[in-house]
Coordinates of C-alpha atoms in Angstrom, one line a residue:
Chain A
M1 CA 59.6 129.5 76.1
D2 CA 61.0 132.3 74.1
W3 CA 63.3 134.8 75.7
T4 CA 62.6 137.1 73.0
E5 CA 59.0 137.9 74.6
G6 CA 60.5 139.1 77.5
Y7 CA 61.8 137.5 81.1
I8 CA 62.7 138.1 84.5
A9 CA 66.2 138.6 85.5
I10 CA 67.2 138.2 89.3
D11 CA 70.1 139.5 91.1
W12 CA 70.1 137.1 94.2
G13 CA 72.8 137.9 96.8
T14 CA 73.2 136.7 100.5
T15 CA 70.9 138.8 102.1
N16 CA 68.6 140.7 99.3
R17 CA 67.5 140.1 95.9
R18 CA 66.2 142.1 93.2
A19 CA 64.0 141.0 90.3
Y20 CA 63.5 142.9 87.2
R21 CA 60.8 142.2 84.4
I22 CA 62.1 143.0 80.9
D23 CA 59.7 143.5 78.3
V24 CA 59.7 142.3 74.7
N25 CA 61.8 145.5 73.5
G26 CA 64.5 144.7 76.1
K27 CA 63.3 147.2 78.6
C28 CA 62.9 147.1 82.2
V29 CA 59.3 147.5 83.2
D30 CA 58.9 146.4 86.4
E31 CA 61.0 145.6 89.6
V32 CA 61.0 144.1 92.8
S33 CA 63.5 143.9 95.8
D34 CA 63.1 142.2 99.1
G35 CA 65.2 140.7 101.7
R36 CA 64.8 137.3 100.7
G37 CA 68.4 136.4 100.2
V38 CA 69.8 133.1 99.9
L39 CA 70.6 133.2 103.6
T40 CA 67.1 133.4 104.6
L41 CA 65.8 130.7 102.3
A42 CA 66.4 126.7 102.9
A43 CA 66.7 125.0 99.3
D44 CA 63.4 124.0 99.6
D45 CA 62.0 127.6 99.7
F46 CA 63.1 128.5 96.3
P47 CA 60.5 127.1 93.9
S48 CA 57.8 128.6 95.8
V49 CA 59.5 131.9 96.2
V50 CA 60.4 131.7 92.3
A51 CA 56.6 131.0 91.5
A52 CA 55.5 134.0 93.7
T53 CA 57.8 136.3 91.9
R54 CA 56.4 134.9 88.6
Q55 CA 53.0 135.7 89.9
R56 CA 54.0 139.2 90.6
L57 CA 55.9 140.0 87.5
G58 CA 54.9 137.5 84.7
D59 CA 55.1 134.1 83.6
V60 CA 58.1 134.3 81.5
P61 CA 61.5 132.7 81.5
M62 CA 64.0 133.7 84.1
I63 CA 67.8 134.0 84.5
L64 CA 69.2 134.3 88.1
A65 CA 72.8 135.1 89.3
G66 CA 74.5 135.5 92.3
M67 CA 74.7 133.4 95.6
V68 CA 71.5 131.7 94.4
G69 CA 74.0 129.6 92.7
S70 CA 76.4 128.9 95.5
N71 CA 76.3 126.0 98.1
R72 CA 74.0 127.9 100.2
G73 CA 71.7 128.8 97.4
W74 CA 69.2 126.8 95.4
R75 CA 71.1 124.8 93.3
E76 CA 75.1 124.9 93.0
T77 CA 76.6 125.9 89.7
H78 CA 80.1 125.1 89.2
Y79 CA 82.5 128.0 88.5
I80 CA 83.6 128.5 85.0
D81 CA 87.4 129.5 84.5
C82 CA 88.8 132.5 83.6
P83 CA 89.1 134.1 80.8
A84 CA 85.3 134.0 81.1
D85 CA 83.3 135.9 78.5
V86 CA 79.4 136.1 77.4
A87 CA 79.5 133.1 75.6
T88 CA 81.4 130.8 78.0
L89 CA 78.9 132.1 81.0
A90 CA 75.8 131.1 78.6
D91 CA 77.0 127.9 77.8
S92 CA 77.2 126.8 81.4
V93 CA 74.0 128.1 82.5
L94 CA 72.5 125.6 85.1
W95 CA 69.1 124.8 83.9
I96 CA 66.6 124.2 86.9
E97 CA 63.8 123.9 84.1
P98 CA 65.2 123.7 80.8
E99 CA 64.9 127.1 78.6
R100 CA 62.8 128.4 81.5
T101 CA 64.7 129.0 84.7
G102 CA 68.5 128.9 84.8
I103 CA 71.2 130.0 87.1
V104 CA 74.1 132.0 85.8
P105 CA 77.7 130.1 87.0
G106 CA 80.2 131.8 89.0
V107 CA 83.6 132.4 87.7
A108 CA 87.0 131.1 89.2
Q109 CA 90.4 131.8 88.8
R110 CA 92.4 128.6 89.5
R111 CA 95.9 129.7 88.5
G112 CA 98.1 132.1 90.5
Q113 CA 96.0 133.3 93.3
P114 CA 92.8 130.9 93.7
D115 CA 89.6 133.2 93.6
V116 CA 86.0 132.9 92.9
M117 CA 83.2 135.3 92.4
R118 CA 79.4 135.0 92.1
G119 CA 77.3 137.6 90.8
E120 CA 80.0 140.4 89.7
E121 CA 80.8 138.5 86.7
V122 CA 77.2 139.6 85.1
Q123 CA 77.7 143.1 86.2
A124 CA 81.1 142.9 84.6
I125 CA 80.3 141.6 81.3
G126 CA 77.2 144.1 81.3
A127 CA 79.3 147.1 82.0
M128 CA 81.7 146.1 79.0
A129 CA 78.8 145.1 76.6
S130 CA 76.7 148.1 77.2
G131 CA 79.9 150.3 76.4
A132 CA 79.7 151.8 79.9
L133 CA 83.5 150.9 80.8
G134 CA 84.9 153.3 78.3
G135 CA 88.5 153.0 78.4
A136 CA 88.5 151.2 81.8
E137 CA 90.3 147.9 82.1
L138 CA 89.8 147.4 85.8
I139 CA 86.4 147.3 87.4
C140 CA 86.3 147.4 91.3
H141 CA 82.9 146.1 93.1
P142 CA 83.5 147.6 96.6
G143 CA 81.8 145.6 99.4
T144 CA 82.2 143.1 102.1
H145 CA 84.6 141.4 99.7
S146 CA 85.9 143.9 97.3
K147 CA 86.5 142.4 93.8
W148 CA 89.0 143.8 91.1
I149 CA 88.2 142.5 87.9
T150 CA 90.5 142.9 84.9
M151 CA 88.7 143.1 81.6
Q152 CA 89.9 142.4 77.8
E153 CA 88.5 141.6 74.8
G154 CA 84.9 141.0 75.8
G155 CA 85.8 139.3 78.9
I156 CA 87.0 138.6 82.5
V157 CA 90.7 137.9 82.2
S158 CA 91.6 137.9 86.1
F159 CA 90.4 139.2 89.4
H160 CA 91.1 139.1 93.1
T161 CA 88.9 139.8 96.0
A162 CA 90.0 141.8 99.0
M163 CA 88.4 141.3 102.5
T164 CA 88.2 145.0 103.0
G165 CA 84.6 145.6 104.1
E166 CA 84.4 142.6 106.3
M167 CA 87.8 143.5 108.0
F168 CA 86.3 146.9 108.7
A169 CA 82.9 145.2 110.0
L170 CA 84.9 143.0 112.4
L171 CA 87.1 146.0 113.5
Q172 CA 83.9 148.0 114.1
S173 CA 81.8 145.5 116.0
R174 CA 84.3 143.2 117.6
S175 CA 87.7 144.7 118.0
I176 CA 89.7 146.6 120.7
L177 CA 88.7 149.6 118.3
A178 CA 84.8 149.2 118.7
D179 CA 84.4 151.6 121.1
Q180 CA 85.9 154.5 119.0
M181 CA 84.4 153.5 115.6
E182 CA 81.2 154.1 116.2
G183 CA 80.4 156.7 113.4
T184 CA 80.4 156.1 109.5
A185 CA 83.2 156.5 107.4
V186 CA 83.0 159.6 105.1
D187 CA 85.4 161.1 102.7
G188 CA 87.6 164.1 104.2
S189 CA 91.1 164.8 105.3
V190 CA 91.1 162.1 107.9
F191 CA 90.0 159.5 105.5
R192 CA 92.4 160.8 102.6
N193 CA 95.4 161.3 104.9
A194 CA 94.7 157.7 106.1
A195 CA 94.4 156.3 102.6
R196 CA 97.5 158.1 101.5
A197 CA 99.3 156.5 104.2
S198 CA 98.4 153.0 103.1
L199 CA 99.0 153.9 99.4
A200 CA 102.7 154.7 100.4
G201 CA 103.0 151.4 101.9
A202 CA 102.1 151.6 105.4
E203 CA 100.3 148.7 106.9
P204 CA 96.9 148.9 108.2
L205 CA 97.7 146.1 111.1
A206 CA 100.7 148.6 112.3
E207 CA 98.6 151.8 112.3
L208 CA 95.0 151.0 113.3
F209 CA 96.2 150.7 117.0
G210 CA 96.7 154.6 116.8
I211 CA 92.7 154.9 117.1
R212 CA 92.9 153.4 120.2
A213 CA 96.1 155.3 121.5
R214 CA 94.7 158.6 120.5
A215 CA 91.6 157.9 122.5
L216 CA 93.6 157.0 125.6
L217 CA 95.6 159.8 125.2
Q218 CA 93.1 162.2 124.5
Q219 CA 94.2 163.0 121.3
G220 CA 91.3 162.9 119.2
G221 CA 87.8 162.0 119.5
S222 CA 85.8 159.0 118.3
Q223 CA 84.1 161.0 115.5
D224 CA 86.4 160.2 112.9
A225 CA 88.0 156.9 113.9
A226 CA 85.7 155.1 111.2
S227 CA 87.1 157.2 108.7
L228 CA 90.6 156.6 109.6
A229 CA 90.3 152.9 109.6
S230 CA 88.3 153.1 106.4
G231 CA 91.1 155.1 104.8
L232 CA 93.8 152.8 106.0
L233 CA 91.7 149.8 104.7
I234 CA 90.8 151.0 101.5
G235 CA 94.1 152.7 100.9
A236 CA 95.7 149.5 101.4
D237 CA 93.0 147.7 99.2
V238 CA 93.5 150.1 96.1
R239 CA 97.6 149.9 96.7
A240 CA 97.4 146.3 96.1
A241 CA 95.0 146.2 93.4
L242 CA 97.2 148.7 91.3
R243 CA 100.4 146.9 92.6
S244 CA 99.2 143.6 91.2
R245 CA 97.5 144.7 87.9
P246 CA 99.6 147.6 86.2
S247 CA 96.7 149.0 83.9
A248 CA 97.4 151.9 81.7
K249 CA 97.7 154.7 84.3
E250 CA 95.6 157.3 82.3
A251 CA 92.7 154.7 82.0
P252 CA 89.8 155.3 84.6
I253 CA 88.6 152.8 86.9
A254 CA 85.2 151.6 86.9
L255 CA 83.4 151.4 90.6
V256 CA 80.2 149.4 90.4
G257 CA 78.2 149.3 93.9
R258 CA 77.0 151.3 96.6
D259 CA 77.1 155.0 96.3
D260 CA 78.8 155.9 99.5
L261 CA 81.5 153.0 99.3
C262 CA 82.2 153.9 95.6
A263 CA 82.6 157.6 96.6
L264 CA 85.2 156.4 99.1
Y265 CA 87.1 154.1 96.9
A266 CA 87.1 156.9 94.1
A267 CA 88.8 159.3 96.8
A268 CA 91.4 156.7 97.4
L269 CA 91.9 156.2 93.7
H270 CA 92.2 160.0 93.4
E271 CA 94.7 160.3 96.1
A272 CA 96.7 157.3 94.2
G273 CA 96.6 159.6 91.1
R274 CA 93.8 157.5 89.1
T275 CA 90.2 158.6 87.9
S276 CA 87.3 156.8 88.3
L277 CA 83.8 156.5 86.8
F278 CA 80.8 155.3 88.1
I279 CA 78.7 152.6 86.7
D280 CA 75.2 151.9 88.1
G281 CA 74.9 148.2 89.4
S282 CA 71.4 147.9 88.4
Q283 CA 72.0 148.9 84.7
A284 CA 75.3 146.9 84.5
F285 CA 73.4 143.7 85.7
L286 CA 70.7 144.2 83.4
A287 CA 72.9 144.9 80.2
G288 CA 74.9 141.7 81.5
T289 CA 71.5 139.4 81.5
A290 CA 70.6 141.0 78.3
A291 CA 73.9 140.1 76.9
L292 CA 73.6 136.3 78.1
V293 CA 69.9 136.0 77.0
E294 CA 70.9 136.6 73.7
K295 CA 73.4 133.7 73.8
L296 CA 71.0 131.1 75.5
Chain B
M1 CA 110.1 149.4 154.1
D2 CA 113.2 148.7 152.6
W3 CA 113.3 147.2 149.2
T4 CA 116.8 145.9 150.0
E5 CA 115.1 143.6 152.2
G6 CA 113.5 141.8 149.1
Y7 CA 110.2 142.5 147.5
I8 CA 107.3 141.1 145.3
A9 CA 107.1 142.1 141.6
I10 CA 103.9 141.3 139.8
D11 CA 103.3 141.3 136.3
W12 CA 99.6 141.8 136.4
G13 CA 97.9 141.6 132.8
T14 CA 94.3 141.6 131.4
T15 CA 93.8 137.9 131.9
N16 CA 96.7 136.8 134.0
R17 CA 98.9 137.5 136.5
R18 CA 102.6 136.4 137.7
A19 CA 103.8 137.4 141.2
Y20 CA 107.6 137.0 141.9
R21 CA 109.1 137.0 145.5
I22 CA 112.5 138.4 145.3
D23 CA 115.0 138.0 148.3
V24 CA 117.5 140.0 150.1
N25 CA 120.1 138.8 147.3
G26 CA 117.9 139.8 144.5
K27 CA 117.1 136.2 143.7
C28 CA 113.9 135.1 142.7
V29 CA 112.7 132.7 145.2
D30 CA 109.0 131.8 144.9
E31 CA 106.4 132.6 142.2
V32 CA 102.8 132.2 141.5
S33 CA 100.7 132.5 138.7
D34 CA 96.8 132.5 138.4
G35 CA 94.1 133.9 136.3
R36 CA 93.2 136.8 138.2
G37 CA 93.9 139.2 135.3
V38 CA 92.5 142.8 135.8
L39 CA 89.3 142.0 133.5
T40 CA 88.4 139.7 136.0
L41 CA 88.5 141.7 139.1
A42 CA 86.6 145.0 140.1
A43 CA 88.7 147.9 141.4
D44 CA 87.4 146.9 145.0
D45 CA 88.7 143.5 144.8
F46 CA 92.5 144.5 144.2
P47 CA 93.4 145.5 147.8
S48 CA 92.2 141.8 149.2
V49 CA 94.1 140.3 146.5
V50 CA 97.1 141.9 147.0
A51 CA 96.8 141.2 150.7
A52 CA 96.5 137.5 149.7
T53 CA 99.4 137.4 147.5
R54 CA 101.4 139.0 150.7
Q55 CA 100.3 136.3 152.9
R56 CA 101.3 133.8 150.3
L57 CA 104.8 135.4 149.5
G58 CA 105.8 137.7 152.3
D59 CA 104.9 140.8 153.8
V60 CA 107.1 142.7 151.8
P61 CA 107.1 146.0 149.4
M62 CA 105.3 145.5 145.9
I63 CA 106.0 146.6 142.8
L64 CA 103.3 146.2 140.1
A65 CA 103.2 146.5 136.2
G66 CA 101.1 146.0 133.2
M67 CA 97.2 146.5 132.9
V68 CA 96.6 146.8 136.6
G69 CA 97.7 150.6 136.0
S70 CA 95.0 150.8 133.2
N71 CA 91.6 152.5 133.6
R72 CA 90.5 148.8 133.9
G73 CA 92.8 148.1 136.3
W74 CA 93.3 148.9 140.3
R75 CA 94.2 152.6 139.8
E76 CA 95.0 154.2 136.3
T77 CA 98.4 155.5 136.2
H78 CA 99.4 158.3 133.7
Y79 CA 101.7 157.5 130.7
I80 CA 105.1 159.0 130.7
D81 CA 106.5 160.1 127.4
C82 CA 109.1 158.6 125.2
P83 CA 112.0 158.6 125.6
A84 CA 111.7 156.7 128.7
D85 CA 114.2 155.1 130.8
V86 CA 114.5 153.5 134.3
A87 CA 114.9 156.6 136.1
T88 CA 111.8 158.4 134.4
L89 CA 109.9 155.2 135.1
A90 CA 110.8 155.1 138.7
D91 CA 109.9 158.6 139.4
S92 CA 106.3 158.1 138.1
V93 CA 105.6 155.2 140.1
L94 CA 101.9 155.5 141.4
W95 CA 102.1 154.8 145.2
I96 CA 99.0 153.0 146.4
E97 CA 100.8 153.3 149.8
P98 CA 103.8 155.0 150.0
E99 CA 107.1 153.0 149.6
R100 CA 105.1 149.7 150.2
T101 CA 103.0 149.3 147.1
G102 CA 103.5 150.9 143.8
I103 CA 102.3 150.5 140.3
V104 CA 104.8 151.5 137.4
P105 CA 103.3 153.7 134.8
G106 CA 102.8 153.2 131.1
V107 CA 104.5 154.7 128.2
A108 CA 103.1 156.7 125.6
Q109 CA 104.5 158.2 122.3
R110 CA 102.5 161.3 121.6
R111 CA 104.4 162.6 118.6
G112 CA 104.1 161.0 115.3
Q113 CA 101.9 158.1 115.5
P114 CA 100.3 158.1 118.9
D115 CA 100.7 155.0 120.8
V116 CA 100.8 153.4 124.2
M117 CA 101.9 150.5 126.2
R118 CA 101.7 149.0 129.6
G119 CA 103.8 146.3 130.9
E120 CA 106.3 145.8 128.0
E121 CA 108.2 148.7 129.2
V122 CA 109.5 146.8 132.1
Q123 CA 110.5 143.8 130.1
A124 CA 112.2 146.3 127.4
I125 CA 114.2 148.1 130.3
G126 CA 114.9 144.8 132.2
A127 CA 116.4 143.0 128.8
M128 CA 118.7 146.1 128.2
A129 CA 119.7 146.8 131.8
S130 CA 120.6 142.7 132.0
G131 CA 122.5 143.1 128.8
A132 CA 120.4 140.5 127.3
L133 CA 119.5 142.8 124.3
G134 CA 123.2 142.1 123.2
G135 CA 123.3 144.5 120.0
A136 CA 119.6 144.5 119.5
E137 CA 118.2 147.7 119.1
L138 CA 114.6 146.8 118.1
I139 CA 112.5 144.5 120.5
C140 CA 109.4 142.6 119.4
H141 CA 106.8 141.6 121.9
P142 CA 104.4 139.4 119.6
G143 CA 101.0 139.2 121.0
T144 CA 97.4 140.2 120.7
H145 CA 98.9 143.5 120.0
S146 CA 102.4 143.3 119.1
K147 CA 104.9 145.9 120.3
W148 CA 107.9 146.9 118.5
I149 CA 110.2 148.8 120.8
T150 CA 113.2 150.9 119.5
M151 CA 115.9 151.1 122.2
Q152 CA 118.7 153.4 122.5
E153 CA 121.1 154.6 125.3
G154 CA 119.3 152.9 128.1
G155 CA 115.9 153.7 127.3
I156 CA 112.7 153.4 125.3
V157 CA 113.1 155.6 122.0
S158 CA 110.0 155.1 120.1
F159 CA 107.5 152.1 119.4
H160 CA 104.4 151.1 117.6
T161 CA 101.7 148.4 118.1
A162 CA 100.4 146.1 115.3
M163 CA 97.1 144.8 115.8
T164 CA 98.4 141.3 114.2
G165 CA 97.3 139.0 117.0
E166 CA 93.8 140.2 117.6
M167 CA 93.3 140.2 113.8
F168 CA 94.3 136.8 113.4
A169 CA 92.0 135.9 116.3
L170 CA 88.9 137.9 114.6
L171 CA 89.6 136.1 111.5
Q172 CA 89.8 132.8 113.0
S173 CA 86.6 133.2 115.4
R174 CA 84.6 135.7 113.3
S175 CA 85.2 135.8 109.6
I176 CA 84.5 133.8 106.5
L177 CA 87.6 132.1 107.0
A178 CA 86.6 130.8 110.3
D179 CA 85.6 127.3 108.8
Q180 CA 89.0 126.9 107.3
M181 CA 91.1 128.6 110.0
E182 CA 90.5 125.8 112.6
G183 CA 94.2 124.7 113.0
T184 CA 97.2 126.3 114.8
A185 CA 99.5 128.2 112.9
V186 CA 103.1 126.5 112.3
D187 CA 106.3 127.3 110.8
G188 CA 106.6 125.6 107.5
S189 CA 106.7 126.1 103.8
V190 CA 103.0 127.7 103.9
F191 CA 103.8 129.9 106.7
R192 CA 107.0 131.0 105.1
N193 CA 105.8 131.4 101.6
A194 CA 102.8 133.6 102.7
A195 CA 105.1 135.4 105.1
R196 CA 107.4 136.3 102.0
A197 CA 104.6 137.4 100.0
S198 CA 103.7 140.1 102.8
L199 CA 107.5 141.1 103.0
A200 CA 107.5 141.7 99.4
G201 CA 104.7 143.9 99.7
A202 CA 101.6 142.0 99.3
E203 CA 98.7 143.3 101.4
P204 CA 96.8 140.8 103.7
L205 CA 93.5 142.1 103.0
A206 CA 93.7 141.2 99.3
E207 CA 95.4 137.8 100.0
L208 CA 93.4 136.0 102.7
F209 CA 90.2 135.5 100.6
G210 CA 92.3 133.0 98.7
I211 CA 92.1 130.7 101.8
R212 CA 88.0 130.5 101.2
A213 CA 88.6 130.2 97.4
R214 CA 91.0 127.4 97.7
A215 CA 88.5 125.6 99.8
L216 CA 85.5 126.4 97.4
L217 CA 87.5 125.3 94.5
Q218 CA 88.7 122.2 96.5
Q219 CA 92.6 123.2 95.9
G220 CA 93.7 122.7 99.5
G221 CA 92.6 121.4 102.6
S222 CA 91.9 123.5 105.8
Q223 CA 94.8 122.1 107.9
D224 CA 97.2 124.6 106.8
A225 CA 94.9 127.7 106.5
A226 CA 95.9 129.3 109.8
S227 CA 99.5 129.1 108.9
L228 CA 98.8 130.8 105.8
A229 CA 96.7 133.4 107.3
S230 CA 99.5 133.7 110.1
G231 CA 102.3 134.2 107.6
L232 CA 100.3 137.0 105.7
L233 CA 99.7 138.8 108.9
I234 CA 103.0 138.3 110.6
G235 CA 104.9 139.0 107.4
A236 CA 103.0 142.2 106.9
D237 CA 103.7 143.1 110.7
V238 CA 107.4 142.7 110.1
R239 CA 107.4 144.6 106.8
A240 CA 105.8 147.2 108.7
A241 CA 108.1 147.2 111.6
L242 CA 111.5 146.9 109.3
R243 CA 110.2 149.7 107.1
S244 CA 109.5 152.3 109.9
R245 CA 112.6 151.7 111.9
P246 CA 115.5 150.9 109.7
S247 CA 118.0 149.8 112.5
A248 CA 121.6 148.3 111.4
K249 CA 120.7 145.5 109.3
E250 CA 123.3 143.1 110.7
A251 CA 121.8 143.7 114.3
P252 CA 119.5 140.8 115.6
I253 CA 116.1 141.5 116.8
A254 CA 115.0 140.9 120.3
L255 CA 111.8 138.5 120.7
V256 CA 110.2 138.5 123.9
G257 CA 106.8 136.5 124.5
R258 CA 105.2 133.1 124.0
D259 CA 107.6 130.6 122.4
D260 CA 105.5 129.5 119.8
L261 CA 104.7 133.2 118.5
C262 CA 108.2 134.2 118.8
A263 CA 109.3 131.4 116.6
L264 CA 106.9 132.6 113.8
Y265 CA 108.1 136.4 114.1
A266 CA 111.7 134.7 114.1
A267 CA 110.9 132.9 110.9
A268 CA 109.3 135.9 109.3
L269 CA 112.5 137.8 110.4
H270 CA 114.5 135.2 109.0
E271 CA 112.9 135.4 105.5
A272 CA 113.4 139.1 105.7
G273 CA 117.1 138.6 105.9
R274 CA 117.4 139.1 109.9
T275 CA 118.4 137.6 112.8
S276 CA 116.8 137.1 116.1
L277 CA 117.3 136.5 119.7
F278 CA 115.0 135.0 122.3
I279 CA 114.7 136.7 125.5
D280 CA 113.0 135.1 128.4
G281 CA 109.9 137.3 129.2
S282 CA 110.1 136.4 133.1
Q283 CA 114.0 137.2 133.3
A284 CA 113.3 140.6 131.5
F285 CA 110.3 141.5 133.7
L286 CA 112.4 140.4 136.9
A287 CA 115.6 142.5 135.7
G288 CA 113.4 145.4 135.0
T289 CA 111.7 145.4 138.3
A290 CA 115.3 145.4 139.9
A291 CA 116.4 148.0 137.8
L292 CA 113.3 150.1 138.8
V293 CA 113.5 149.2 142.6
E294 CA 117.3 150.3 142.7
K295 CA 115.6 153.8 141.9
L296 CA 112.9 153.8 144.1

């Protein structure tokens, strides 16, 4: 098959997937998203799900990225090492069917602090390839596991993962703070004061109990507890990222992800004296798969 | 009733309680502990449980402390404000039956970072009253919620709570690290290296995912993941405590609590250049209740 005649690119995550139909001109002409993330599927289910996607979007080659290549996905791809660029990723695509259905490998950092990613690497190289990064050297993907990726000379140099979103969810659903943290985290003075505290070196572990104490002492309602916890955690996440990767202070930091989360990270980055730019995740993914497909 | 004829002191927590029979000479002559913590009892159950304790240990006055005075306990006592000493605590004992059955109030910090405690205050004033503190000004009670208490001139000046133990438990039971964190945290090079990283300012949120990455990259077994996570969290807890309360560097820090946890905190404190001394929690509780009873 010939990729220049168009293809399907699928961003296949843990709980959701999104498939894009790219035409002969490299333009996205159709897309579908659904809840058939890898955790909802057995390994045996993938061929039929993929066949249905082709029926819907066209019988063309297909490039898949994300958790579909994990040990809980369709077929496990290995991790390629940092530094990783478009060429090294394209070279390591795992072919389910040669030249027709391939899975992009993940990226690993084996030296220093070990780390892994699956999916964010495509958006990162796409953001760089499309010029969307501007002068940014650091990309942040907020989420359950925030990824902070340092980019240089066309590729991923290093990265680290922070468990910020997962920690927030555990606190909100399972901790002694659950009763207070019912609301949604929003940007505002509560969020920013908390973020500033963490940016200045306060430790969330030692600050979070204040949420419970305030409630017991009737010093504050529950309505802003989620924002307070979020500010503490995101502030600490940003502190760690800026501490471990001193990029040029004037360079913006690129945010890719859910709008609400990116807004909170931008607010915390602002409090740290840094500017942000927002990159559309779908556009970055499509730019990344387009760059990969060119090298296949 | 006359407290000089002996009494019963009960340290009544969330999941357990321990009752001590003190004789006319102030000596502990009998004790019972059981799993009848406040969460296992309805408010109506307390009179009969207390009556049974008197049947077992003697029909004498009784002083109760801990979560028995919380809104989930027998009767809610208010929190007295810091600074709090033996006299202020004794003045605010809540009498279920006058001069016969009383509950020690909790302590609150309303200024600065709001905080509350119930139970640790008795051990803290007991440690000070008995001379066990030596030159220590800072007491740490490691646990689900670690309490760090600054003592001065006979009383509790300020304190803060860190959610270290709860966070560890959430990570171990509910997080993506659960599969790796099956073991027990022990002191050793893994624990100490992790503690040193956090003491030097690394943020646990941004380090913990390394546990998962190491497993995915087959760079390390699960056998030391619990120690690694514990080192990161306890190191961060200690960093925050020493940062916010600069007591004299040569003064030891007093540790009160479970032996295994105190040993881990002592190891982290050692890495921070501080010495520790261990205080027996039961002894401190009995010294605290003895000091209180004198003022009733």
